[in-house]
CSV table of C-alpha atoms in Angstrom, one decimal:
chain,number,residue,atom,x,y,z
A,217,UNK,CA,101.1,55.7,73.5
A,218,UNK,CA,98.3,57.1,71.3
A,219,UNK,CA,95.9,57.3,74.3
A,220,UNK,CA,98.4,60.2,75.6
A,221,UNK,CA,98.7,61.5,71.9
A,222,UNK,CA,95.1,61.8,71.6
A,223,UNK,CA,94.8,63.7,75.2
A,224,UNK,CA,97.6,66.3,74.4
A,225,UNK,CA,95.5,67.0,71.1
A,226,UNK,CA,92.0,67.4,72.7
A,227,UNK,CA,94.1,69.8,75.1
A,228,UNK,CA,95.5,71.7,72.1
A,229,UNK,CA,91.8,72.2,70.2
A,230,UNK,CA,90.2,72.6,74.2
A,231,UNK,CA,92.3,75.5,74.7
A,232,UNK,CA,91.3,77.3,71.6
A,233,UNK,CA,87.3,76.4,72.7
A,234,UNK,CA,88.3,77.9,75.8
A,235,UNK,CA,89.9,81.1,74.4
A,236,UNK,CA,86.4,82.0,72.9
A,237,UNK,CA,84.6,80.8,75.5
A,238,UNK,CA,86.3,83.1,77.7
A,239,UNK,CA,84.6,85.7,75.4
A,240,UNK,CA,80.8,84.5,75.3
A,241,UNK,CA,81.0,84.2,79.3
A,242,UNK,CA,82.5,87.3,79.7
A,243,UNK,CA,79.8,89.3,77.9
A,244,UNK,CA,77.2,86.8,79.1
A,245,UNK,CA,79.0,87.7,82.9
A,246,UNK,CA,78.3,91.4,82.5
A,247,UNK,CA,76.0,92.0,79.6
A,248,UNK,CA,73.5,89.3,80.2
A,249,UNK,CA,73.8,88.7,76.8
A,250,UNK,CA,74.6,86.0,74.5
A,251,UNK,CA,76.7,87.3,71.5
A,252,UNK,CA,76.0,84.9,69.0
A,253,UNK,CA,77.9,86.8,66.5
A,254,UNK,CA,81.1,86.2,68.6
A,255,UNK,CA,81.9,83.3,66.2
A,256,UNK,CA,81.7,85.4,63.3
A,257,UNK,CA,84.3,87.7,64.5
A,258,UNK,CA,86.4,85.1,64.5
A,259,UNK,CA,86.2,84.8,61.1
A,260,UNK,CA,87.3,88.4,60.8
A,261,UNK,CA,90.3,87.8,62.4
A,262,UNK,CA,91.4,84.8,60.7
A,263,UNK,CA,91.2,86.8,57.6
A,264,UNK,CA,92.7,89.8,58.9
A,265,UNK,CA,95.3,88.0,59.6
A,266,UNK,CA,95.9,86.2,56.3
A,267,UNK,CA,95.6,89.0,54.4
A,268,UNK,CA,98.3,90.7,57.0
A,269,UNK,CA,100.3,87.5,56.3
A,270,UNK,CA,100.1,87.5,52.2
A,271,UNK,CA,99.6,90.3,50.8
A,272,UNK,CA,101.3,92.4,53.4
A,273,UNK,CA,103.8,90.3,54.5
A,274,UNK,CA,103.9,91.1,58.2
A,275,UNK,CA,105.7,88.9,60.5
A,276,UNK,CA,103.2,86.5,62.1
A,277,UNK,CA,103.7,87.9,65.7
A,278,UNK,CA,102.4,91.7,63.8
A,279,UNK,CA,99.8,89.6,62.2
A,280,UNK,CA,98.8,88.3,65.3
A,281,UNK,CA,98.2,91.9,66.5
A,282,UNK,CA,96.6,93.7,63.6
A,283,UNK,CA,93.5,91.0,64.3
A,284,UNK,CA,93.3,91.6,67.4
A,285,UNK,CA,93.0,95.4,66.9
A,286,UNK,CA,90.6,95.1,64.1
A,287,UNK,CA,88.5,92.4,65.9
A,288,UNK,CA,88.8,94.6,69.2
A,289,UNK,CA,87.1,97.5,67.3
A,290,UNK,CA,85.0,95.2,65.5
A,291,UNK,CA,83.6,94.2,68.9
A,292,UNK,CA,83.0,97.9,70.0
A,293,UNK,CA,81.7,98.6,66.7
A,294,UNK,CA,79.3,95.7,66.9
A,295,UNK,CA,78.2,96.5,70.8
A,296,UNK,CA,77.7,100.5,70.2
A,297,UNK,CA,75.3,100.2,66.8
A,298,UNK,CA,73.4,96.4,67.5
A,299,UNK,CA,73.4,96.2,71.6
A,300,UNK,CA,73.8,99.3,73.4
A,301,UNK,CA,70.1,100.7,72.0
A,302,UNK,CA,68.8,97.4,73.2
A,303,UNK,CA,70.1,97.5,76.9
A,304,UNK,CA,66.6,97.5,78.1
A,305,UNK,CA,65.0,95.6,75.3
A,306,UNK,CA,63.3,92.0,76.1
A,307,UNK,CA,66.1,89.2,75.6
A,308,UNK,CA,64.0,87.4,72.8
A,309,UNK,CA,65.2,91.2,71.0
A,310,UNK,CA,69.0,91.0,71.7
A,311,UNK,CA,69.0,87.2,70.6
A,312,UNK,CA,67.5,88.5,67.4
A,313,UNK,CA,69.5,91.2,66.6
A,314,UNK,CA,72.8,89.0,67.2
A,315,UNK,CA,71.9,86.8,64.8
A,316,UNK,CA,71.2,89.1,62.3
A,317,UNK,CA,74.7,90.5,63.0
A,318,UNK,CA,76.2,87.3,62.5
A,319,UNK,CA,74.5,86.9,59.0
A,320,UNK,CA,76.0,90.4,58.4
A,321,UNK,CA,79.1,89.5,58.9
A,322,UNK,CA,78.9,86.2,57.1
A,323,UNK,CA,77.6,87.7,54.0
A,324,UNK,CA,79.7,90.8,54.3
A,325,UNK,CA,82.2,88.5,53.9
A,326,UNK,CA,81.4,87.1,51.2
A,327,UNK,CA,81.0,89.9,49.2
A,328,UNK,CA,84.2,91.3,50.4
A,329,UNK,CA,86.7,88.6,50.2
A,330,UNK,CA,84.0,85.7,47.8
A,331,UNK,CA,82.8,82.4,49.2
A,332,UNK,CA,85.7,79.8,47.9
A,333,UNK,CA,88.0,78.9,50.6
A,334,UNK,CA,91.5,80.1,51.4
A,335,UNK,CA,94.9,78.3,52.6
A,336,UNK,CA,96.0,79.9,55.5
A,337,UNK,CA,99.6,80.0,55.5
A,338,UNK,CA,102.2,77.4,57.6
A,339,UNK,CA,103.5,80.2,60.0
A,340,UNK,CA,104.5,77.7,62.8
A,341,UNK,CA,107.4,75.5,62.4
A,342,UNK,CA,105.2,71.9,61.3
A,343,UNK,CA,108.0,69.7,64.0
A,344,UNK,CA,106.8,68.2,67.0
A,345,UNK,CA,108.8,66.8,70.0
A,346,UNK,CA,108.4,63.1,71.5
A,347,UNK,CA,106.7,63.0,75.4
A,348,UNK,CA,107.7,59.1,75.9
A,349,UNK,CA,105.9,57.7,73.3
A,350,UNK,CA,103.8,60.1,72.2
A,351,UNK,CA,104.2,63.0,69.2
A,352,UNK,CA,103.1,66.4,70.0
A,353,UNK,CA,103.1,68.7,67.4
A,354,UNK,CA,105.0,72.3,68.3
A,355,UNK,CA,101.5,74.3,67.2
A,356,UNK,CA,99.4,72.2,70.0
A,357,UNK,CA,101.9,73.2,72.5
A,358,UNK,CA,101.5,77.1,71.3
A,359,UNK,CA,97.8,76.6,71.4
A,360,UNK,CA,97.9,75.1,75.2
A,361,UNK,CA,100.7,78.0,76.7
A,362,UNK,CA,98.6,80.4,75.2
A,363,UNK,CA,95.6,79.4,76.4
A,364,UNK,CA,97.0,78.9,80.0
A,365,UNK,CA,98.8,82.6,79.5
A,366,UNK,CA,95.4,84.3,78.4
A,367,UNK,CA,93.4,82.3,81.0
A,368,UNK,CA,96.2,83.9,83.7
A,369,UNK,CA,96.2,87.2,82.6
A,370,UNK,CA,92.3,87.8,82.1
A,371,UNK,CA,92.3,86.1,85.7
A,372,UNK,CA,94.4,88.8,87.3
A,373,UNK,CA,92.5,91.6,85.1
A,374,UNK,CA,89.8,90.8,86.8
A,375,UNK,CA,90.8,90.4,90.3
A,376,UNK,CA,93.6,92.8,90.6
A,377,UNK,CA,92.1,96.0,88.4
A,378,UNK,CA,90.1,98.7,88.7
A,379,UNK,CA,88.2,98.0,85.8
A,380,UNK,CA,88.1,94.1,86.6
A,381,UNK,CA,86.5,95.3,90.1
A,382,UNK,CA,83.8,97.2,88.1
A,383,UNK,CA,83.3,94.2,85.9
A,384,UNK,CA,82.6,92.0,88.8
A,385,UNK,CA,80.5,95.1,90.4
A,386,UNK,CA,78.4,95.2,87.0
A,387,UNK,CA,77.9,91.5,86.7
A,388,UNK,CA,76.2,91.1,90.0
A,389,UNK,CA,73.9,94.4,89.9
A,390,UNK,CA,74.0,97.2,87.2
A,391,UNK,CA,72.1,99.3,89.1
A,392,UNK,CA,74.0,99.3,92.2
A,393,UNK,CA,76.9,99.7,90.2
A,394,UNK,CA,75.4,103.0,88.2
A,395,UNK,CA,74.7,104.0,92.0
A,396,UNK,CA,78.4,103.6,92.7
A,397,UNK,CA,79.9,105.9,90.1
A,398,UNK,CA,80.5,103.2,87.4
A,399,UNK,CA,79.8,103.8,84.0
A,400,UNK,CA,77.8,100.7,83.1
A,401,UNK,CA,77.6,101.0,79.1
A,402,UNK,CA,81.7,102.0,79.2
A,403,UNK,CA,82.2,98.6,81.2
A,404,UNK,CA,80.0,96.3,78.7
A,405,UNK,CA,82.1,98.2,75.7
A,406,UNK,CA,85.6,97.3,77.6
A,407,UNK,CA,84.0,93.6,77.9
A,408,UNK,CA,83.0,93.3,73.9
A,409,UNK,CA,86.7,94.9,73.4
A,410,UNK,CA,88.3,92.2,75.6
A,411,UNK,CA,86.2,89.6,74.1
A,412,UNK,CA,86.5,90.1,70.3
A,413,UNK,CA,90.2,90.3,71.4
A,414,UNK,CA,90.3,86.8,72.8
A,415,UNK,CA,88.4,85.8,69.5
A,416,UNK,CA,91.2,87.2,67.0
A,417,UNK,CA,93.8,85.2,69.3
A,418,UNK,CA,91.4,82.1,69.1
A,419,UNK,CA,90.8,82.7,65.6
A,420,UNK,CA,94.6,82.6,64.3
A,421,UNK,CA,95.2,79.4,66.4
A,422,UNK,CA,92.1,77.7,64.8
A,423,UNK,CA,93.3,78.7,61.3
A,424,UNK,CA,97.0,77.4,61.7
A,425,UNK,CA,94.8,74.4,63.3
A,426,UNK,CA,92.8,73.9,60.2
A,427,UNK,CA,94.6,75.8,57.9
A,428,UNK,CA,91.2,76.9,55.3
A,429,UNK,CA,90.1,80.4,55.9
A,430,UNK,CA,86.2,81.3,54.4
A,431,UNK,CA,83.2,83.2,55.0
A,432,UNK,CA,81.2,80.0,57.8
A,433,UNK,CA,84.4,79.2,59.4
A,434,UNK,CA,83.7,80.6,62.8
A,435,UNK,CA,80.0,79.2,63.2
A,436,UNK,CA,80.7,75.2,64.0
A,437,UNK,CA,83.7,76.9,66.7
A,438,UNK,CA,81.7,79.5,68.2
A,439,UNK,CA,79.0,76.7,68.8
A,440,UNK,CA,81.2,74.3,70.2
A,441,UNK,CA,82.8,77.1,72.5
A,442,UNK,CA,79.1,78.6,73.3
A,443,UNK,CA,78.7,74.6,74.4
A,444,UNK,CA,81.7,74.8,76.9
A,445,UNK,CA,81.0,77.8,78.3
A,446,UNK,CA,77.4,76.7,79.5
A,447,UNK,CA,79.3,73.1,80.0
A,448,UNK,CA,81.6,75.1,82.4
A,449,UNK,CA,79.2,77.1,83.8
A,450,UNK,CA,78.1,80.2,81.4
A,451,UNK,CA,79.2,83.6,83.2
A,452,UNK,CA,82.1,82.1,85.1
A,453,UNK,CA,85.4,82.2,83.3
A,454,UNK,CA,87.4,79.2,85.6
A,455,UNK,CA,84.3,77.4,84.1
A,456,UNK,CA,85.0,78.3,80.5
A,457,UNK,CA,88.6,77.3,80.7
A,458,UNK,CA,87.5,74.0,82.0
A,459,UNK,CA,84.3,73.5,79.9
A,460,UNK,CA,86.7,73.9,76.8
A,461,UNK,CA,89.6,71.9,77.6
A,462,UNK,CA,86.9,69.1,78.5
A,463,UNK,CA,84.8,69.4,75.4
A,464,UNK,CA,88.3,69.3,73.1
A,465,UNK,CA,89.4,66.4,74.9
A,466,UNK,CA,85.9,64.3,74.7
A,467,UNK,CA,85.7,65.4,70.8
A,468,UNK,CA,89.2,64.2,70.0
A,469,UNK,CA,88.3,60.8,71.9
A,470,UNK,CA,85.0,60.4,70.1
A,471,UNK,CA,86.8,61.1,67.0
A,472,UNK,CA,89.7,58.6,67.5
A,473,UNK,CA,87.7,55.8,69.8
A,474,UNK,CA,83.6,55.9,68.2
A,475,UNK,CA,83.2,58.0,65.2
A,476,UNK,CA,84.4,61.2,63.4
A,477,UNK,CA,80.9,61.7,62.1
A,478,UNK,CA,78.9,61.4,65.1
A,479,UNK,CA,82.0,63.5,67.5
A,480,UNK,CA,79.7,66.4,67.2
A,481,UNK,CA,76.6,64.4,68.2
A,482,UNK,CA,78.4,62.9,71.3
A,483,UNK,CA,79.4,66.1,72.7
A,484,UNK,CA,76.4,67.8,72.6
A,485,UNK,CA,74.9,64.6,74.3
A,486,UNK,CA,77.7,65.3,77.3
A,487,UNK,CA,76.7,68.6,77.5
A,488,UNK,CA,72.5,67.9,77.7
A,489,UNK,CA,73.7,64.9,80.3
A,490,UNK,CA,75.8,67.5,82.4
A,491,UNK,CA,73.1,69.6,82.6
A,492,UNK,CA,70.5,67.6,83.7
A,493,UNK,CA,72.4,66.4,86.5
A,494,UNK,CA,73.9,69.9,87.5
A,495,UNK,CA,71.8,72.9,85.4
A,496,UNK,CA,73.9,75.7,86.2
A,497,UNK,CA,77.7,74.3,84.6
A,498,UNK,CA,80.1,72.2,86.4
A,499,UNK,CA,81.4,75.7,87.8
A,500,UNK,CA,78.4,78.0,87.7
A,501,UNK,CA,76.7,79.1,91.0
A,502,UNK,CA,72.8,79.2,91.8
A,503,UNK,CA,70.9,82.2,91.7
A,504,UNK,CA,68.4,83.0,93.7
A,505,UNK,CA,66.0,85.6,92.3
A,506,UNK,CA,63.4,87.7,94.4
A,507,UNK,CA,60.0,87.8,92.8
């Protein structure tokens, strides 16, 4: 049946719009922030991994890891020299100054590894397995078990931790928390590490996805997961799991049912219908602020 085809795939490119959702809520959740250069690390993990893949030939499961330890410094990196001297900066500044980073990155790129395009290699076996009549490809399953694995672990990170407990502390009142003992700016660095890691995971998924690495690669992704999160409920991660996984499956319908050209167009108008019937996210909680 194609209808279940179609709704295994959205799963599959859902999960990896929820992996880097998972990031932007998180640093929204404790920063305040929105890291609009999240989508360009990404891109810095895809090629960190192909290069680790070529010209290094490391097994893809060392690959894997070498992105995610380069995009987890990255993400320090970025947060210690852009953010951290803007902590009490308006938010128009921040906004700014993440977009500048992204173009950084972008063009850093580009001088670093050139503009043209690059094949990322087949590192997962192309077979698939039959569910009734359906074919699901073995890299769509990968993408969904690791989604549900990372969503799992990040979930008991944050409950069950020390560090998750000062996460949750910082997110409702940095002050308080500074009060407490908790080192605020060490807290927002951990989240930026956790984050950028999540991205490098997201990123090698989305270039064994659509296997073309280059310089723009992460900016249509990091929209579209930007989108979910709010979709979800930005700064609630059960909301950016389930924002993404929703926005996959409504883009791969709109692809296969109206029109691959306007798919983009449609779920953006979900997203603006959502939010005029409930402004906070399907999961995200009102805020009452005392003026």
């Amino acid at each position: 049946m194609q209808f279940l085809s179609y709704l295994i795939n959205g799963l599959g490119l859902g999960s990896v719009y929820a992996i880097i959702a998972l990031g932007y809520t998180m640093v929204y959740g404790v920063a305040k922030m929105l890291n609009f250069a999240h989508g360009d690390v990404i891109m810095v993990g895809s090629y960190i991994a192909f290069f680790a893949l070529t010209k290094f030939g490391l097994p893809f499961p060392l690959a894997v890891l070498t992105a995610v330890l380069v995009c987890t410094v990255l993400g320090v990196v970025i947060e210690r020299l852009a953010y951290k001297p803007l902590r009490q900066a308006p938010s128009l500044a921040v906004l700014i100054t993440a977009i500048g980073v992204s173009y950084f990155l972008q063009n850093g790129a580009q001088i670093l590894w050139s503009s043209s395009s690059k094949v990322f290699p087949s590192v997962i076996s192309a077979g698939s397995i039959s569910l009734g009549s359906a074919s699901v490809s073995y890299l769509t399953l990968l993408t969904i078990a690791t989604c549900i694995v990372v969503m799992v672990c990040l979930t008991l990170f944050i409950n069950k931790t020390k560090t998750g407990s000062a996460m949750r502390a910082c997110s409702e009142d940095k002050g308080a928390s500074m009060l407490m003992g908790i080192n605020v700016n060490q807290i927002i660095s951990i989240t930026f590490a956790i984050g950028s890691g999540l991205a490098a995971i997201a990123s090698v998924l989305l270039a064994s996805t659509y296997p073309s690495v280059y310089p723009t690669m992460g900016s249509m992704p990091g929209i579209k997961a930007f989108t979910a999160a709010v979709f979800g409920g930005i700064g609630s991660i059960p909301g950016a799991f389930v924002g993404g996984l929703i926005l996959g499956i409504i883009e791969i319908f709109a692809k296969a049912y109206i029109s691959t050209q306007l798919s983009d167009a449609i779920v953006f108008g979900v997203l603006i219908v959502i939010l005029l019937i409930k402004p906070t996210g399907l999961l995200g909680k009102k805020i009452n602020v005392k003026v």
